[in-house]
Coordinates of N, CA and C in Angstrom, one line a residue:
Chain A
A202 N 57.7 7.4 42.3 CA 56.8 8.4 41.7 C 55.7 7.6 41.0
Q203 N 54.5 8.2 41.0 CA 53.4 7.6 40.3 C 53.7 7.7 38.8
S204 N 53.4 6.6 38.0 CA 53.7 6.6 36.6 C 52.8 5.7 35.9
V205 N 52.8 5.9 34.6 CA 52.0 5.1 33.7 C 52.9 4.6 32.6
T206 N 52.8 3.3 32.3 CA 53.7 2.7 31.3 C 52.9 2.1 30.2
Q207 N 53.2 2.5 29.0 CA 52.7 1.9 27.8 C 53.9 1.3 27.1
P208 N 54.1 0.0 27.2 CA 55.4 -0.6 26.8 C 55.6 -0.7 25.3
D209 N 54.5 -0.5 24.5 CA 54.6 -0.6 23.1 C 54.5 0.8 22.5
I210 N 55.6 1.2 21.8 CA 55.7 2.5 21.2 C 54.9 2.6 19.9
H211 N 55.0 1.5 19.2 CA 54.4 1.4 17.9 C 53.9 0.0 17.6
I212 N 52.6 -0.1 17.2 CA 52.0 -1.4 16.8 C 51.4 -1.3 15.5
T213 N 51.6 -2.3 14.6 CA 51.0 -2.3 13.3 C 50.1 -3.6 13.3
V214 N 48.9 -3.4 12.9 CA 47.9 -4.5 12.8 C 47.3 -4.5 11.4
S215 N 46.8 -5.6 10.9 CA 46.0 -5.6 9.7 C 44.6 -5.2 9.9
E216 N 44.0 -4.6 9.0 CA 42.6 -4.2 9.1 C 41.8 -5.5 9.3
G217 N 40.9 -5.4 10.3 CA 40.0 -6.6 10.6 C 40.6 -7.5 11.7
A218 N 41.9 -7.3 12.0 CA 42.5 -8.1 13.1 C 42.1 -7.5 14.4
S219 N 42.4 -8.3 15.5 CA 42.1 -7.8 16.8 C 43.3 -7.0 17.3
L220 N 43.0 -6.2 18.3 CA 44.0 -5.3 18.9 C 44.0 -5.3 20.4
E221 N 45.2 -5.2 21.0 CA 45.3 -5.0 22.4 C 46.5 -4.1 22.7
L222 N 46.2 -3.0 23.3 CA 47.2 -2.0 23.7 C 47.4 -2.1 25.2
R223 N 48.6 -2.2 25.6 CA 48.9 -2.5 27.0 C 49.1 -1.2 27.8
C224 N 48.7 -1.2 29.1 CA 48.9 -0.1 30.0 C 49.1 -0.6 31.4
N225 N 50.1 -0.2 32.0 CA 50.3 -0.5 33.4 C 50.6 0.8 34.2
Y226 N 50.1 0.8 35.4 CA 50.2 1.9 36.3 C 51.0 1.5 37.6
S227 N 51.6 2.5 38.1 CA 52.4 2.2 39.4 C 51.3 2.1 40.5
Y228 N 51.8 1.5 41.6 CA 50.9 1.2 42.7 C 50.2 2.5 43.2
G229 N 48.9 2.4 43.5 CA 48.2 3.5 44.0 C 46.8 3.1 44.4
A230 N 46.3 3.6 45.4 CA 44.9 3.3 45.8 C 43.9 4.0 44.9
T231 N 42.9 3.3 44.6 CA 41.8 3.8 43.9 C 42.2 4.7 42.7
P232 N 42.8 4.0 41.7 CA 43.2 4.8 40.5 C 41.9 5.0 39.6
Y233 N 41.8 6.1 39.0 CA 40.9 6.3 38.0 C 41.6 6.2 36.6
L234 N 41.1 5.4 35.7 CA 41.9 5.1 34.6 C 41.2 5.5 33.3
F235 N 41.9 5.9 32.3 CA 41.4 6.5 31.1 C 42.2 6.0 29.9
W236 N 41.5 5.9 28.8 CA 42.2 5.8 27.5 C 41.7 6.9 26.6
Y237 N 42.6 7.6 26.0 CA 42.4 8.7 25.0 C 43.0 8.3 23.7
V238 N 42.4 8.8 22.6 CA 42.9 8.7 21.3 C 43.2 10.1 20.7
Q239 N 44.3 10.2 20.0 CA 44.6 11.4 19.3 C 45.0 11.1 17.9
S240 N 44.1 11.6 17.0 CA 44.4 11.4 15.6 C 45.3 12.6 15.1
P241 N 46.0 12.4 14.0 CA 47.0 13.4 13.6 C 46.3 14.7 13.4
G242 N 46.9 15.7 14.1 CA 46.4 17.1 14.0 C 45.2 17.3 14.8
Q243 N 44.8 16.4 15.6 CA 43.5 16.5 16.3 C 43.8 16.6 17.8
G244 N 42.7 16.9 18.6 CA 42.8 16.9 20.0 C 42.6 15.5 20.6
L245 N 42.5 15.5 21.9 CA 42.3 14.2 22.6 C 40.9 13.9 22.7
Q246 N 40.5 12.6 22.4 CA 39.2 12.2 22.5 C 39.1 11.0 23.5
L247 N 38.2 11.1 24.5 CA 38.1 10.1 25.5 C 37.4 8.8 24.9
L248 N 38.1 7.7 25.0 CA 37.5 6.4 24.5 C 36.7 5.8 25.6
L249 N 37.3 5.7 26.8 CA 36.6 5.1 27.9 C 37.3 5.4 29.2
K250 N 36.6 5.1 30.3 CA 37.2 5.4 31.6 C 36.7 4.3 32.6
Y251 N 37.5 4.1 33.7 CA 37.1 3.2 34.7 C 37.3 4.0 36.1
F252 N 36.2 3.9 36.9 CA 36.3 4.5 38.2 C 36.1 3.4 39.2
S253 N 35.1 2.6 39.0 CA 34.8 1.5 40.0 C 33.8 0.6 39.3
G254 N 33.5 -0.5 40.0 CA 32.5 -1.4 39.6 C 33.0 -2.5 38.6
D255 N 32.2 -2.8 37.6 CA 32.6 -3.8 36.6 C 33.9 -3.5 36.0
T256 N 34.8 -4.4 36.1 CA 36.2 -4.2 35.6 C 36.3 -4.2 34.1
L257 N 35.3 -4.6 33.4 CA 35.3 -4.6 31.9 C 34.4 -3.4 31.5
V258 N 35.1 -2.4 30.9 CA 34.3 -1.2 30.5 C 34.2 -1.1 29.0
Q259 N 33.1 -0.6 28.6 CA 32.9 -0.4 27.2 C 33.1 1.0 26.8
G260 N 33.6 1.3 25.7 CA 33.8 2.7 25.3 C 33.2 2.9 23.9
I261 N 33.6 4.1 23.3 CA 33.1 4.4 22.0 C 34.0 3.7 20.9
K262 N 33.4 3.7 19.7 CA 34.1 3.2 18.6 C 34.4 1.7 18.7
G263 N 33.7 0.9 19.5 CA 33.9 -0.5 19.7 C 35.1 -0.9 20.6
F264 N 35.6 0.0 21.3 CA 36.7 -0.3 22.2 C 36.2 -0.7 23.6
E265 N 37.0 -1.6 24.2 CA 36.8 -2.0 25.6 C 38.1 -2.1 26.3
A266 N 38.0 -2.0 27.6 CA 39.3 -2.2 28.4 C 38.9 -2.9 29.7
E267 N 39.9 -3.6 30.2 CA 39.7 -4.4 31.4 C 40.7 -4.0 32.5
F268 N 40.2 -3.7 33.6 CA 41.0 -3.3 34.8 C 41.3 -4.6 35.5
K269 N 42.6 -4.8 35.7 CA 43.1 -5.9 36.5 C 44.0 -5.4 37.7
R270 N 43.4 -5.3 38.8 CA 44.1 -4.7 40.0 C 45.4 -5.5 40.3
S271 N 45.2 -6.8 40.2 CA 46.4 -7.7 40.6 C 47.6 -7.5 39.7
Q272 N 47.3 -7.1 38.5 CA 48.4 -6.8 37.5 C 48.7 -5.3 37.3
S273 N 47.9 -4.5 38.0 CA 48.0 -3.0 37.8 C 48.0 -2.7 36.3
S274 N 47.0 -3.3 35.7 CA 46.9 -3.1 34.2 C 45.5 -2.6 33.8
F275 N 45.5 -2.0 32.7 CA 44.2 -1.5 32.1 C 44.4 -1.5 30.6
N276 N 44.3 -2.7 30.0 CA 44.6 -2.9 28.6 C 43.4 -2.6 27.8
L277 N 43.7 -2.0 26.6 CA 42.6 -1.6 25.7 C 42.5 -2.6 24.6
R278 N 41.3 -3.0 24.2 CA 41.1 -4.0 23.2 C 40.0 -3.6 22.2
K279 N 40.2 -4.1 21.0 CA 39.1 -4.0 20.0 C 39.2 -5.3 19.2
P280 N 38.0 -5.9 18.9 CA 38.0 -7.2 18.2 C 38.4 -7.1 16.8
S281 N 38.0 -6.0 16.1 CA 38.3 -5.9 14.7 C 38.6 -4.4 14.4
V282 N 39.9 -4.2 14.0 CA 40.4 -2.9 13.7 C 40.0 -2.4 12.4
H283 N 39.7 -1.1 12.3 CA 39.3 -0.4 11.1 C 40.4 0.5 10.7
W284 N 40.6 0.8 9.4 CA 41.7 1.7 9.0 C 41.6 3.1 9.7
S285 N 40.4 3.5 10.1 CA 40.2 4.8 10.7 C 40.7 4.8 12.2
D286 N 41.1 3.6 12.7 CA 41.6 3.5 14.1 C 43.0 3.9 14.1
A287 N 43.7 4.1 13.0 CA 45.1 4.5 13.0 C 45.2 5.9 13.7
A288 N 46.0 5.9 14.8 CA 46.1 7.1 15.7 C 47.1 6.8 16.8
E289 N 47.2 7.8 17.7 CA 48.0 7.6 18.9 C 47.1 7.4 20.0
Y290 N 47.4 6.4 20.8 CA 46.5 6.1 22.0 C 47.3 6.3 23.3
F291 N 46.6 7.0 24.2 CA 47.3 7.4 25.5 C 46.4 6.8 26.6
C292 N 47.1 6.1 27.5 CA 46.6 5.7 28.7 C 46.9 6.7 29.8
A293 N 45.9 7.0 30.7 CA 46.1 8.1 31.7 C 45.5 7.6 33.0
V294 N 46.1 8.1 34.1 CA 45.6 7.7 35.4 C 45.5 9.0 36.3
R295 N 44.4 8.9 37.0 CA 44.3 9.9 38.1 C 44.3 9.1 39.4
Y296 N 45.2 9.5 40.3 CA 45.3 8.8 41.6 C 44.4 9.5 42.6
G297 N 43.7 8.7 43.4 CA 42.9 9.3 44.5 C 43.7 10.1 45.4
G298 N 43.2 11.3 45.8 CA 44.0 12.2 46.7 C 44.9 13.1 46.0
S299 N 45.1 13.0 44.7 CA 45.9 14.0 43.9 C 45.1 15.2 43.7
Q300 N 45.8 16.2 43.2 CA 45.1 17.5 42.9 C 44.1 17.4 41.7
G301 N 44.1 16.3 41.1 CA 43.1 16.2 40.0 C 43.6 16.0 38.6
N302 N 45.0 16.2 38.5 CA 45.5 16.1 37.1 C 45.7 14.6 36.7
L303 N 45.7 14.4 35.4 CA 46.0 13.1 34.8 C 47.5 12.9 34.6
I304 N 47.9 11.7 34.8 CA 49.3 11.3 34.4 C 49.2 10.4 33.2
F305 N 49.9 10.8 32.2 CA 49.8 10.1 30.9 C 51.0 9.2 30.7
G306 N 50.7 8.1 30.0 CA 51.7 7.2 29.4 C 52.3 7.9 28.2
K307 N 53.3 7.3 27.7 CA 54.0 7.9 26.5 C 53.3 7.7 25.2
G308 N 52.3 6.9 25.2 CA 51.5 6.7 24.0 C 51.9 5.5 23.2
T309 N 51.0 4.9 22.5 CA 51.2 3.9 21.5 C 50.7 4.3 20.2
K310 N 51.5 4.3 19.2 CA 51.1 4.7 17.9 C 50.6 3.4 17.1
L311 N 49.3 3.5 16.7 CA 48.8 2.4 16.0 C 48.7 2.6 14.5
S312 N 49.3 1.7 13.7 CA 49.2 1.8 12.2 C 48.4 0.6 11.8
V313 N 47.6 0.8 10.8 CA 46.7 -0.3 10.3 C 47.0 -0.6 8.8
K314 N 47.4 -1.8 8.6 CA 47.7 -2.3 7.2 C 46.4 -2.6 6.5
P315 N 46.3 -2.3 5.2 CA 45.1 -2.7 4.5 C 45.0 -4.2 4.2
Chain B
S86 N 29.2 16.5 28.8 CA 30.5 16.9 29.2 C 30.8 18.4 28.8
A87 N 31.8 19.0 29.5 CA 32.1 20.4 29.1 C 32.6 20.5 27.7
V88 N 32.5 21.7 27.2 CA 33.0 22.0 25.8 C 34.0 23.1 26.0
I89 N 35.2 22.9 25.5 CA 36.3 23.9 25.6 C 36.6 24.5 24.2
S90 N 36.7 25.8 24.2 CA 37.1 26.5 23.0 C 38.5 27.1 23.3
Q91 N 39.5 26.6 22.5 CA 40.9 27.0 22.7 C 41.4 27.7 21.5
K92 N 42.1 28.8 21.7 CA 42.6 29.5 20.6 C 43.9 30.3 21.0
P93 N 44.8 30.5 20.0 CA 44.7 30.1 18.6 C 44.9 28.6 18.4
S94 N 44.5 28.1 17.3 CA 44.7 26.7 17.1 C 46.2 26.4 16.7
R95 N 46.8 27.4 16.1 CA 48.2 27.2 15.7 C 48.8 28.6 15.5
D96 N 50.1 28.7 15.7 CA 50.8 30.0 15.5 C 52.3 29.7 15.2
I97 N 52.8 30.6 14.4 CA 54.3 30.6 14.2 C 54.8 31.9 14.7
C98 N 55.8 31.8 15.7 CA 56.2 33.0 16.4 C 57.7 33.1 16.3
Q99 N 58.2 34.3 16.4 CA 59.6 34.6 16.4 C 60.2 34.4 17.8
R100 N 61.4 33.9 17.9 CA 62.0 33.7 19.2 C 62.1 35.0 19.9
G101 N 62.0 35.0 21.2 CA 62.0 36.2 22.1 C 60.7 36.8 22.3
T102 N 59.7 36.4 21.5 CA 58.4 37.0 21.7 C 57.5 36.1 22.7
S103 N 56.3 36.5 22.9 CA 55.4 35.8 23.8 C 54.1 35.5 23.1
L104 N 53.5 34.5 23.5 CA 52.2 34.1 22.9 C 51.2 33.7 24.1
T105 N 50.0 34.3 24.0 CA 49.0 33.9 25.0 C 47.9 33.0 24.4
I106 N 47.7 31.9 25.1 CA 46.7 30.9 24.6 C 45.5 31.1 25.5
Q107 N 44.3 31.0 24.9 CA 43.1 31.2 25.7 C 42.3 29.9 25.7
C108 N 41.6 29.6 26.8 CA 40.7 28.5 26.9 C 39.4 29.0 27.6
Q109 N 38.3 28.8 26.9 CA 37.0 29.2 27.4 C 36.1 27.9 27.5
V110 N 35.6 27.8 28.7 CA 34.8 26.6 29.0 C 33.3 27.0 29.0
D111 N 32.4 26.1 28.6 CA 31.0 26.4 28.5 C 30.3 26.2 29.9
S112 N 31.0 25.8 30.9 CA 30.4 25.6 32.2 C 31.5 26.0 33.3
Q113 N 31.0 26.2 34.5 CA 31.9 26.6 35.5 C 32.7 25.4 36.0
V114 N 34.0 25.5 36.1 CA 34.8 24.4 36.6 C 35.8 25.0 37.7
T115 N 36.1 24.1 38.6 CA 37.0 24.5 39.7 C 38.4 24.6 39.2
M116 N 38.9 23.5 38.6 CA 40.3 23.5 38.2 C 40.4 23.4 36.7
M117 N 41.4 24.1 36.2 CA 41.8 23.9 34.8 C 43.3 23.5 34.8
F118 N 43.6 22.7 33.8 CA 44.9 22.1 33.7 C 45.6 22.5 32.4
W119 N 46.8 22.9 32.4 CA 47.6 23.2 31.2 C 48.6 22.1 31.0
Y120 N 48.6 21.6 29.7 CA 49.6 20.5 29.4 C 50.4 21.0 28.2
R121 N 51.6 20.4 28.1 CA 52.5 20.6 26.9 C 52.7 19.2 26.3
Q122 N 52.7 19.1 25.0 CA 53.0 17.9 24.3 C 54.1 18.2 23.3
Q123 N 55.3 17.9 23.6 CA 56.4 18.1 22.7 C 56.3 17.1 21.5
P124 N 56.9 17.5 20.4 CA 56.8 16.7 19.2 C 57.1 15.2 19.4
G125 N 56.1 14.4 19.1 CA 56.3 12.9 19.3 C 56.3 12.4 20.7
Q126 N 55.9 13.3 21.6 CA 55.9 12.9 23.0 C 54.5 12.9 23.6
S127 N 54.5 12.5 24.9 CA 53.2 12.4 25.6 C 52.9 13.8 26.2
L128 N 51.8 13.9 27.0 CA 51.4 15.1 27.6 C 52.1 15.2 28.9
T129 N 52.6 16.4 29.2 CA 53.2 16.7 30.5 C 52.5 17.9 31.1
L130 N 52.1 17.8 32.4 CA 51.4 18.8 33.0 C 52.3 20.0 33.3
I131 N 51.8 21.2 32.9 CA 52.6 22.4 33.2 C 52.2 23.0 34.6
A132 N 50.8 23.1 34.7 CA 50.3 23.8 35.9 C 48.8 23.5 36.0
T133 N 48.4 23.7 37.3 CA 47.0 23.6 37.6 C 46.5 25.0 38.0
A134 N 45.4 25.5 37.4 CA 44.9 26.8 37.7 C 43.6 26.8 38.4
N135 N 43.5 27.3 39.6 CA 42.3 27.5 40.3 C 41.9 28.9 40.3
Q136 N 40.6 29.1 40.2 CA 40.1 30.5 40.2 C 40.3 31.1 41.6
G137 N 40.9 32.3 41.6 CA 41.1 33.0 42.8 C 42.4 32.8 43.6
S138 N 43.2 31.9 43.0 CA 44.5 31.6 43.6 C 45.6 31.5 42.5
E139 N 46.8 31.6 43.0 CA 47.9 31.4 42.0 C 48.0 30.0 41.5
A140 N 48.4 29.8 40.3 CA 48.5 28.5 39.7 C 49.6 27.7 40.4
T141 N 49.4 26.4 40.4 CA 50.4 25.5 40.9 C 51.2 24.9 39.8
Y142 N 52.5 25.1 39.8 CA 53.4 24.7 38.7 C 54.1 23.3 39.0
E143 N 54.2 22.5 38.0 CA 55.0 21.3 38.2 C 56.5 21.5 38.1
S144 N 57.2 20.6 38.6 CA 58.6 20.7 38.5 C 59.1 20.9 37.1
G145 N 60.0 21.9 36.9 CA 60.5 22.2 35.6 C 59.8 23.3 34.9
F146 N 58.7 23.7 35.5 CA 58.0 24.8 34.9 C 57.9 26.0 35.9
V147 N 58.1 27.2 35.4 CA 58.1 28.4 36.3 C 57.1 29.4 35.8
I148 N 56.7 30.2 36.8 CA 55.7 31.2 36.5 C 56.2 32.3 35.5
D149 N 57.5 32.6 35.6 CA 58.0 33.7 34.8 C 58.0 33.2 33.3
K150 N 58.1 32.0 33.1 CA 58.1 31.5 31.7 C 56.7 31.2 31.2
F151 N 55.9 30.7 32.1 CA 54.5 30.3 31.7 C 53.5 30.9 32.7
P152 N 53.3 32.2 32.6 CA 52.3 32.8 33.5 C 50.9 32.4 33.1
I153 N 50.1 32.2 34.1 CA 48.7 31.7 33.9 C 47.8 32.7 34.6
S154 N 46.7 33.0 33.9 CA 45.6 33.7 34.6 C 44.4 32.9 34.7
R155 N 43.6 33.1 35.7 CA 42.3 32.4 35.9 C 41.3 33.4 36.5
P156 N 40.8 34.3 35.7 CA 40.0 35.4 36.2 C 38.6 35.0 36.7
N157 N 38.1 33.9 36.2 CA 36.8 33.4 36.6 C 36.7 31.9 36.4
L158 N 35.5 31.3 36.6 CA 35.4 29.8 36.6 C 35.3 29.2 35.2
T159 N 35.3 30.1 34.2 CA 35.1 29.6 32.8 C 36.2 29.9 31.9
F160 N 37.2 30.6 32.4 CA 38.3 31.1 31.5 C 39.6 31.0 32.1
S161 N 40.6 30.8 31.2 CA 42.0 30.8 31.6 C 42.9 31.1 30.4
T162 N 44.1 31.7 30.7 CA 45.1 31.9 29.7 C 46.4 31.4 30.2
L163 N 47.2 30.9 29.2 CA 48.6 30.5 29.4 C 49.4 31.3 28.5
T164 N 50.4 32.0 29.0 CA 51.4 32.7 28.2 C 52.7 32.0 28.1
V165 N 53.2 31.8 26.9 CA 54.5 31.3 26.7 C 55.5 32.4 26.5
S166 N 56.4 32.7 27.4 CA 57.1 34.0 27.4 C 58.5 33.7 26.8
N167 N 59.1 34.8 26.2 CA 60.4 34.8 25.7 C 60.8 33.5 25.0
M168 N 60.0 33.2 24.0 CA 60.0 31.9 23.4 C 61.3 31.6 22.7
S169 N 61.7 30.3 22.7 CA 62.8 29.7 21.9 C 62.3 28.6 21.1
P170 N 63.1 28.1 20.2 CA 62.6 26.9 19.4 C 62.2 25.7 20.2
E171 N 62.8 25.6 21.4 CA 62.5 24.5 22.3 C 61.1 24.5 22.8
D172 N 60.5 25.7 22.7 CA 59.1 25.8 23.2 C 58.1 25.3 22.1
S173 N 58.6 25.0 21.0 CA 57.7 24.5 19.9 C 57.0 23.2 20.4
S174 N 55.7 23.2 20.5 CA 54.9 22.1 21.1 C 53.5 22.3 20.8
I175 N 52.7 21.4 21.2 CA 51.2 21.6 21.3 C 50.9 21.8 22.8
Y176 N 50.1 22.9 23.0 CA 49.7 23.2 24.3 C 48.2 23.0 24.5
L177 N 47.8 22.3 25.5 CA 46.4 21.9 25.7 C 45.9 22.3 27.0
C178 N 44.7 22.8 27.1 CA 44.0 23.0 28.4 C 43.0 21.8 28.6
S179 N 42.7 21.6 29.8 CA 41.8 20.5 30.2 C 41.0 20.9 31.4
V180 N 39.8 20.3 31.5 CA 39.0 20.5 32.7 C 38.5 19.2 33.2
E181 N 38.2 19.1 34.4 CA 37.7 17.9 35.0 C 36.2 18.0 35.1
D182 N 35.5 17.1 34.4 CA 34.0 17.1 34.4 C 33.5 16.4 35.6
R183 N 33.2 17.0 36.7 CA 32.6 16.4 37.8 C 31.1 16.3 37.5
P184 N 30.4 15.3 38.1 CA 30.9 14.5 39.1 C 31.4 13.1 38.6
N185 N 31.5 12.9 37.3 CA 31.9 11.6 36.9 C 33.4 11.5 36.6
Y186 N 34.1 12.6 37.0 CA 35.6 12.6 36.9 C 36.1 12.3 35.5
G187 N 35.4 12.6 34.5 CA 35.9 12.6 33.2 C 36.7 13.9 32.9
Y188 N 37.5 13.9 31.9 CA 38.3 15.1 31.6 C 38.1 15.4 30.1
T189 N 37.9 16.7 29.9 CA 37.7 17.2 28.5 C 38.9 18.0 28.2
F190 N 39.4 17.9 26.9 CA 40.6 18.7 26.5 C 40.2 19.7 25.4
G191 N 40.9 20.8 25.4 CA 40.7 21.7 24.3 C 41.4 21.1 23.1
S192 N 41.2 21.7 21.9 CA 41.7 21.1 20.7 C 43.2 21.3 20.5
G193 N 43.8 22.1 21.4 CA 45.2 22.3 21.3 C 45.7 23.5 20.5
T194 N 46.8 24.0 20.9 CA 47.5 25.1 20.2 C 48.8 24.6 19.7
R195 N 49.0 24.5 18.4 CA 50.3 24.0 17.9 C 51.2 25.2 17.7
L196 N 52.2 25.3 18.5 CA 53.1 26.5 18.5 C 54.4 26.1 17.8
T197 N 54.9 26.9 16.8 CA 56.2 26.7 16.2 C 57.0 28.0 16.4
V198 N 58.1 27.9 17.0 CA 59.0 29.1 17.3 C 60.2 29.0 16.3
V199 N 60.3 30.1 15.6 CA 61.4 30.2 14.6 C 62.4 31.2 14.9

């Protein structure tokens, strides 16, 4: 079955430190890849997406992600974390030929130490 | 991108009753998706709603429990029927923003069943 794996349930980083959140997807042709952020009590906000082209994509709030087909990965990065980045991060995939829904990973909760 | 108005934002309901959640989109969209997010969990697709046809339900979800209406291209409702405490979750609607294949989510309905 098609799936998305976020291996880290909870990550804690110090403010100002760099961040990398991992995401792997099961094999599938032409995946469309997304990262969403959900702050406590809030809805989902799209950080960035990858459909095709340049494998390094830039998103909002200083986030970027790199698509690596050989590793079936789409890791999210940020060079310097701010306290306001503390939230839950979800990786999601839409596979080509599906009915259009997203498949979500289980999420990674990010805590930021002062 | 599309803007979704979802209501109610939260509710506390008695077991055995039903709650209808509404999503209004500011543009016409073909498909609308309904997700459930159980406490501390990721998003799980309940069903896909196309205008003019019956909703397509995912495994584990049935129409009698989660009836969906899609009367036009901008509106949909999800009803959670005969509720039990296990139905306590956040319910979100989503649409696909063509042509760039982004997805927008409603702000969610936080349901507590007592």
